[in-house]
Amino acid sequence: MGLIVQKFGGSSVADADKIRNVSRIITETYRRGHSVVAVLSAQGDTTDDLIEKAKEINPNASRREMDMLLSTGEQISCSLCAMAIEAMGYPVISLTGWQAGMRTNSNYSNARISRINTERIQNELDKKSIVIVTGFQGINKYDDITTLGRGGSDTSAVALAAALHADLCQIYTDVDGVYTADPRHVKGARKLEEITFDEMLELATLGAQVLHNRSVEMAKRYNVNLEVISSFSGNPGTKVKEVVKKMEKTHVSGVAKDKDIARLALVGLADQPGIAFKIFSLLAKEKVNVDIILQSIGRGESKDISFTVAKGDKELAKKVLEDNKEYLGFDHIDVNDEIAKVSIVGAGMINNPGVAAKMFEALYNGGINIHMISTSEIKVSVLVDVADADRAVQVIHDKFFSEING
Amino acid sequence: MGLIVQKFGGSSVADADKIRNVSRIITETYRRGHSVVAVLSAQGDTTDDLIEKAKEINPNASRREMDMLLSTGEQISCSLCAMAIEAMGYPVISLTGWQAGMRTNSNYSNARISRINTERIQNELDKKSIVIVTGFQGINKYDDITTLGRGGSDTSAVALAAALHADLCQIYTDVDGVYTADPRHVKGARKLEEITFDEMLELATLGAQVLHNRSVEMAKRYNVNLEVISSFSGNPGTKVKEVVKKMEKTHVSGVAKDKDIARLALVGLADQPGIAFKIFSLLAKEKVNVDIILQSIGRGESKDISFTVAKGDKELAKKVLEDNKEYLGFDHIDVNDEIAKVSIVGAGMINNPGVAAKMFEALYNGGINIHMISTSEIKVSVLVDVADADRAVQVIHDKFFSEING
């Protein structure tokens, strides 16, 4: 008997049958004596369809009006879900972001939650109602509607769980939980029972696409019990916690890949102090997010700096740097977008220096060339040719997990 | 230079091109130096599509959740229209019902506007913004979304015009204005330059379908200058006012028909006091709206009472009365739904007793049989066979307007 926040993504509420399925999960939880707050995304392609409509009218519409438009998607899915639950005979009410007291800053299309006034939700829970809340949206201090950007509904759910002191926040999705690698592409991938916030963060950033990193960061900050679970299978999911009970034998939780990257290299930079600062503040000013940065050791008078960005930022990053060629003083820029990042993540690896070596060995045995290496306390990433990426994940996964599955 | 409220219906904003057309009308008004508040309905079939979605999930959904769902339609059309106006380079903001301060009672799906807090709109107008407001919706004292029912957007527009003390409220529609009869069906029908609120009220109730009577009643109460005008033709529309300058020569403003009616007759009622009260309070309790009522002169011990209701209420009305057959004491109920109501309306007819006679003469010459007659100060209605209805309108219209058009 406790309070459970359940989040359902767009594919889980895509049509009437799926909404009924979600309603069964919610009412089953309620029937077991829990209070339930469900957070829903817009149905399937609704958001994309609305964006299409907007583009036809104004490809450069203000983000304020885009948010006004897009926020209707969740309002539709939530009211429909409430109707489905009504049909099952349970007390229920749907609330928009503003009705649920979800306050954000004014960064339209990518707003941050500033606080949640939970009074209305609490009142409805006290009345024993199931509460359905629109994910992905809130209002700012002007009472204008904002949206939270990518992964926004996960963030809404975790923020609500934190504000309501929920006992559990379940993120329902179309996968069974968090896997050691993408089960659709990697043979032998297996589901993790538990994973730490930090590992999950690295996996989310690395393109594992299960949970958005904003929601994991927030869950970590407020110590929200998270669970990633399937809307369809009925299997137990993966628990995400501060500390997991037993570390995996291998010290590695998962292998992930990210193909949506490009590498830029500034070749022949003068070896002068402050050059890295100059480069990356120029990019930051243009809101280009830089991931891995590698600086070569100076050879004589010049050195190279390489870094990766999302593919979509490639041209912008290149232009910014070339516009400042004299100021920065480099010879030329080398761009490669036929690459992918492959990473292993594990809170256990920090005390096990052999982990990185094991990864490199797997790649060597697979005949896969490594372009760049980057490491953190719980992660090792390598850049490889995009053509090698899937095989790289498989050979690394085999190396770390074959003894368990074998 | 003044404040103009412009309302655009669903067919006027049905697609991107039509939204651009509406945006041109709005910005043209703004460019001439006026402040503009535009009230929009949902695009084309959006509302019907949403109702369809709801029915698939729960045919008996609560009206509270239906309003939550349906209100998204106007939010979509308004944000899209704001984007179109942005693309034209004008300052603009879209507001939902609650953002626009539209407060209603809690009668979901058919709410009444209780007050409008115009502060936000006024602020935006002061900033020289064009303001686009969602029609058809508001919020109640619980901050829950309500919708206003049929003709709701007209009512939103007139209420805003009243609250903002607007100089003019223009109802844009797909017809050019108010005609002496439906121009799609009646030869020689012509547009009226002006019409009184009372005449417009009778025409709206009589099925002329140009303006919803709630909006006309409100315009009359707050003396809002109304104009019915086409979104497409660019022609001047029809002004609706308290008093029109010159009465039409014929004393008749228009001819209307309504086929959506059924007539019930209670035959063989005991001629006792209070019987009419008993009948119509029973019907009122079931929310059956009764239109024309006729009571025959008592013949000996018994009399008949006939009345008309909307076709959709026919079965309910019949059942209510039959369930109370002993209490009311009648012989049998006669139902006829193969009838139509044809009416002439004109503020000038009150002082011209010949008007009704002229109407009956036209019907007699046309060989059309009259089943019932009902008159008010500015209206004469007759019931005829539904098969005769179109011809009845034509012969009456010819009689009153041929000398003008001929």
XYZ file of C-alpha atoms in Angstrom, chain A residues 101-337:
237
model
C 0.660 22.371 -10.754
C 3.675 21.645 -12.967
C 5.640 24.907 -12.983
C 8.606 25.393 -15.313
C 11.001 28.087 -16.422
C 10.286 29.930 -19.687
C 12.637 28.045 -21.965
C 9.908 27.057 -24.432
C 10.317 23.650 -26.134
C 12.986 22.646 -23.639
C 11.741 23.930 -20.302
C 12.992 22.790 -16.911
C 10.600 21.986 -14.067
C 11.044 24.565 -11.303
C 8.487 23.297 -8.795
C 5.285 21.293 -8.547
C 2.296 22.525 -6.614
C 0.843 19.133 -5.703
C -2.280 20.383 -3.945
C -4.732 19.433 -6.698
C -3.246 15.970 -7.249
C -3.164 15.378 -3.506
C -6.837 16.366 -3.225
C -7.789 13.949 -5.957
C -5.728 11.148 -4.385
C -7.402 11.848 -1.044
C -10.734 11.361 -2.824
C -9.410 7.930 -3.903
C -9.272 8.927 -7.552
C -6.758 7.556 -10.001
C -4.998 10.652 -11.370
C -3.857 10.826 -15.001
C -1.395 13.643 -15.692
C -0.139 14.916 -19.054
C 3.594 14.341 -19.378
C 6.029 16.596 -21.216
C 4.401 19.912 -20.257
C 3.907 22.629 -17.672
C 3.344 26.367 -17.407
C 5.741 29.220 -16.754
C 5.313 32.326 -14.605
C 3.253 34.021 -17.350
C 0.792 31.062 -17.273
C 1.952 30.142 -20.758
C 2.236 26.491 -21.710
C 5.751 25.067 -21.975
C 7.040 21.666 -23.069
C 10.008 19.857 -21.579
C 11.783 18.675 -24.718
C 13.071 15.179 -25.448
C 12.371 12.655 -22.718
C 10.070 15.159 -21.113
C 7.435 12.678 -19.982
C 10.013 10.573 -18.113
C 11.106 13.758 -16.378
C 7.503 14.704 -15.541
C 6.966 11.293 -13.958
C 10.145 11.370 -11.871
C 9.493 14.968 -10.782
C 5.972 14.037 -9.689
C 7.285 10.975 -7.844
C 9.803 13.204 -6.045
C 7.276 15.923 -5.196
C 4.645 13.445 -4.010
C 7.219 11.319 -2.138
C 6.032 8.310 -4.107
C 7.183 4.868 -3.077
C 7.970 3.882 -6.641
C 8.162 5.427 -10.110
C 7.585 2.897 -12.879
C 8.600 3.824 -16.415
C 6.563 1.594 -18.732
C 8.045 1.188 -22.170
C 8.094 -1.256 -25.065
C 11.155 -3.101 -23.730
C 11.307 -5.372 -20.722
C 13.893 -3.347 -18.834
C 17.533 -2.395 -19.115
C 19.675 -4.918 -20.981
C 23.396 -5.571 -21.087
C 23.110 -4.502 -24.751
C 20.330 -3.795 -27.229
C 18.495 -7.174 -27.338
C 17.240 -6.476 -30.864
C 20.809 -6.439 -32.205
C 23.063 -8.298 -29.789
C 22.891 -12.037 -29.310
C 23.030 -13.070 -25.667
C 21.920 -9.680 -24.336
C 20.186 -10.167 -21.021
C 18.031 -8.123 -18.736
C 19.516 -6.577 -15.595
C 17.560 -6.929 -12.376
C 19.123 -3.800 -10.940
C 21.368 -0.974 -12.075
C 22.721 2.143 -10.335
C 21.670 5.689 -11.242
C 25.201 6.444 -12.410
C 25.348 3.459 -14.712
C 21.920 4.284 -16.055
C 23.048 7.843 -16.685
C 26.007 6.692 -18.702
C 23.827 4.259 -20.639
C 21.192 6.907 -21.326
C 23.767 9.375 -22.589
C 25.371 6.643 -24.638
C 22.295 6.117 -26.707
C 20.721 3.140 -24.963
C 17.454 5.103 -25.307
C 15.643 3.435 -22.427
C 15.393 6.409 -20.093
C 16.203 10.027 -20.768
C 19.208 11.189 -18.726
C 17.338 14.219 -17.351
C 14.892 11.894 -15.629
C 17.686 9.690 -14.264
C 19.596 12.715 -12.960
C 16.474 13.906 -11.205
C 15.738 10.453 -9.779
C 19.302 10.336 -8.436
C 19.081 13.822 -6.918
C 15.791 13.109 -5.107
C 16.490 9.413 -4.586
C 13.362 8.259 -6.390
C 12.944 4.500 -6.696
C 12.808 3.932 -10.440
C 11.766 0.846 -12.355
C 11.901 0.317 -16.125
C 9.239 -2.194 -17.122
C 7.302 -3.379 -20.174
C 3.718 -2.286 -20.887
C 3.106 -5.510 -22.741
C 5.043 -8.504 -21.373
C 4.004 -8.559 -17.723
C 7.616 -9.521 -16.802
C 9.460 -7.843 -13.926
C 11.555 -4.895 -15.068
C 14.873 -3.381 -14.054
C 15.199 -1.434 -10.803
C 17.301 1.733 -10.918
C 18.748 2.678 -7.504
C 21.515 4.564 -5.759
C 23.302 1.374 -4.756
C 22.491 -2.080 -6.056
C 22.671 -5.045 -3.726
C 25.053 -7.351 -5.509
C 27.403 -6.114 -8.153
C 27.437 -8.117 -11.330
C 30.272 -10.573 -11.487
C 31.721 -8.877 -14.539
C 31.727 -5.330 -13.133
C 30.127 -4.250 -16.401
C 26.399 -3.550 -16.665
C 26.005 -2.948 -20.330
C 27.350 -2.276 -23.759
C 25.907 0.565 -25.806
C 26.519 2.160 -29.151
C 25.749 5.569 -30.628
C 25.906 6.097 -34.389
C 24.563 9.630 -34.314
C 27.932 11.292 -33.935
C 30.610 12.991 -36.011
C 34.241 13.597 -35.144
C 35.951 16.891 -35.932
C 39.700 17.277 -35.669
C 41.475 20.637 -35.677
C 44.833 19.808 -37.148
C 47.997 21.900 -36.736
C 46.982 24.122 -33.838
C 49.665 26.384 -32.401
C 50.700 24.921 -29.042
C 49.618 27.917 -26.976
C 47.799 28.121 -23.625
C 44.042 28.694 -23.656
C 43.416 27.235 -27.087
C 40.974 24.592 -25.774
C 39.075 27.256 -23.891
C 38.782 29.359 -27.047
C 37.507 26.470 -29.168
C 34.924 25.141 -26.782
C 33.566 28.479 -25.635
C 32.968 29.377 -29.298
C 31.021 26.122 -29.714
C 29.139 26.579 -26.446
C 28.018 30.027 -27.559
C 26.339 28.336 -30.556
C 24.841 25.675 -28.245
C 26.843 22.864 -29.834
C 27.110 20.017 -27.336
C 30.548 18.440 -27.384
C 30.985 14.871 -26.148
C 34.426 13.195 -26.212
C 37.396 15.577 -26.369
C 40.918 14.372 -27.071
C 43.996 16.546 -27.259
C 47.123 15.065 -28.740
C 50.443 15.625 -27.078
C 52.178 18.566 -28.759
C 54.607 17.550 -31.499
C 57.099 20.371 -31.809
C 55.169 23.615 -32.371
C 51.719 22.228 -33.164
C 49.112 19.901 -31.752
C 45.692 18.491 -32.702
C 42.391 18.634 -30.852
C 39.614 16.206 -31.753
C 36.084 16.052 -30.436
C 32.713 14.503 -31.222
C 29.357 16.181 -31.673
C 25.877 14.971 -32.640
C 25.648 14.519 -36.419
C 23.091 17.316 -36.642
C 25.572 19.813 -35.198
C 28.425 18.835 -37.538
C 28.019 21.619 -40.116
C 27.388 24.308 -37.531
C 30.459 23.308 -35.519
C 32.610 23.300 -38.647
C 31.351 26.704 -39.735
C 31.897 28.293 -36.321
C 35.478 27.080 -36.254
C 36.289 28.020 -39.846
C 34.824 31.492 -39.315
C 37.401 31.835 -36.534
C 40.315 30.191 -38.306
C 42.679 33.117 -37.836
C 41.720 33.679 -34.223
C 42.258 30.000 -33.389
C 45.200 29.482 -35.720
C 44.885 25.943 -37.099
C 45.904 24.330 -40.330
C 42.700 22.557 -41.350
C 39.627 20.752 -40.025
C 39.183 17.056 -40.593
C 35.596 15.774 -40.359
C 34.533 12.147 -40.120
C 30.915 11.119 -39.666
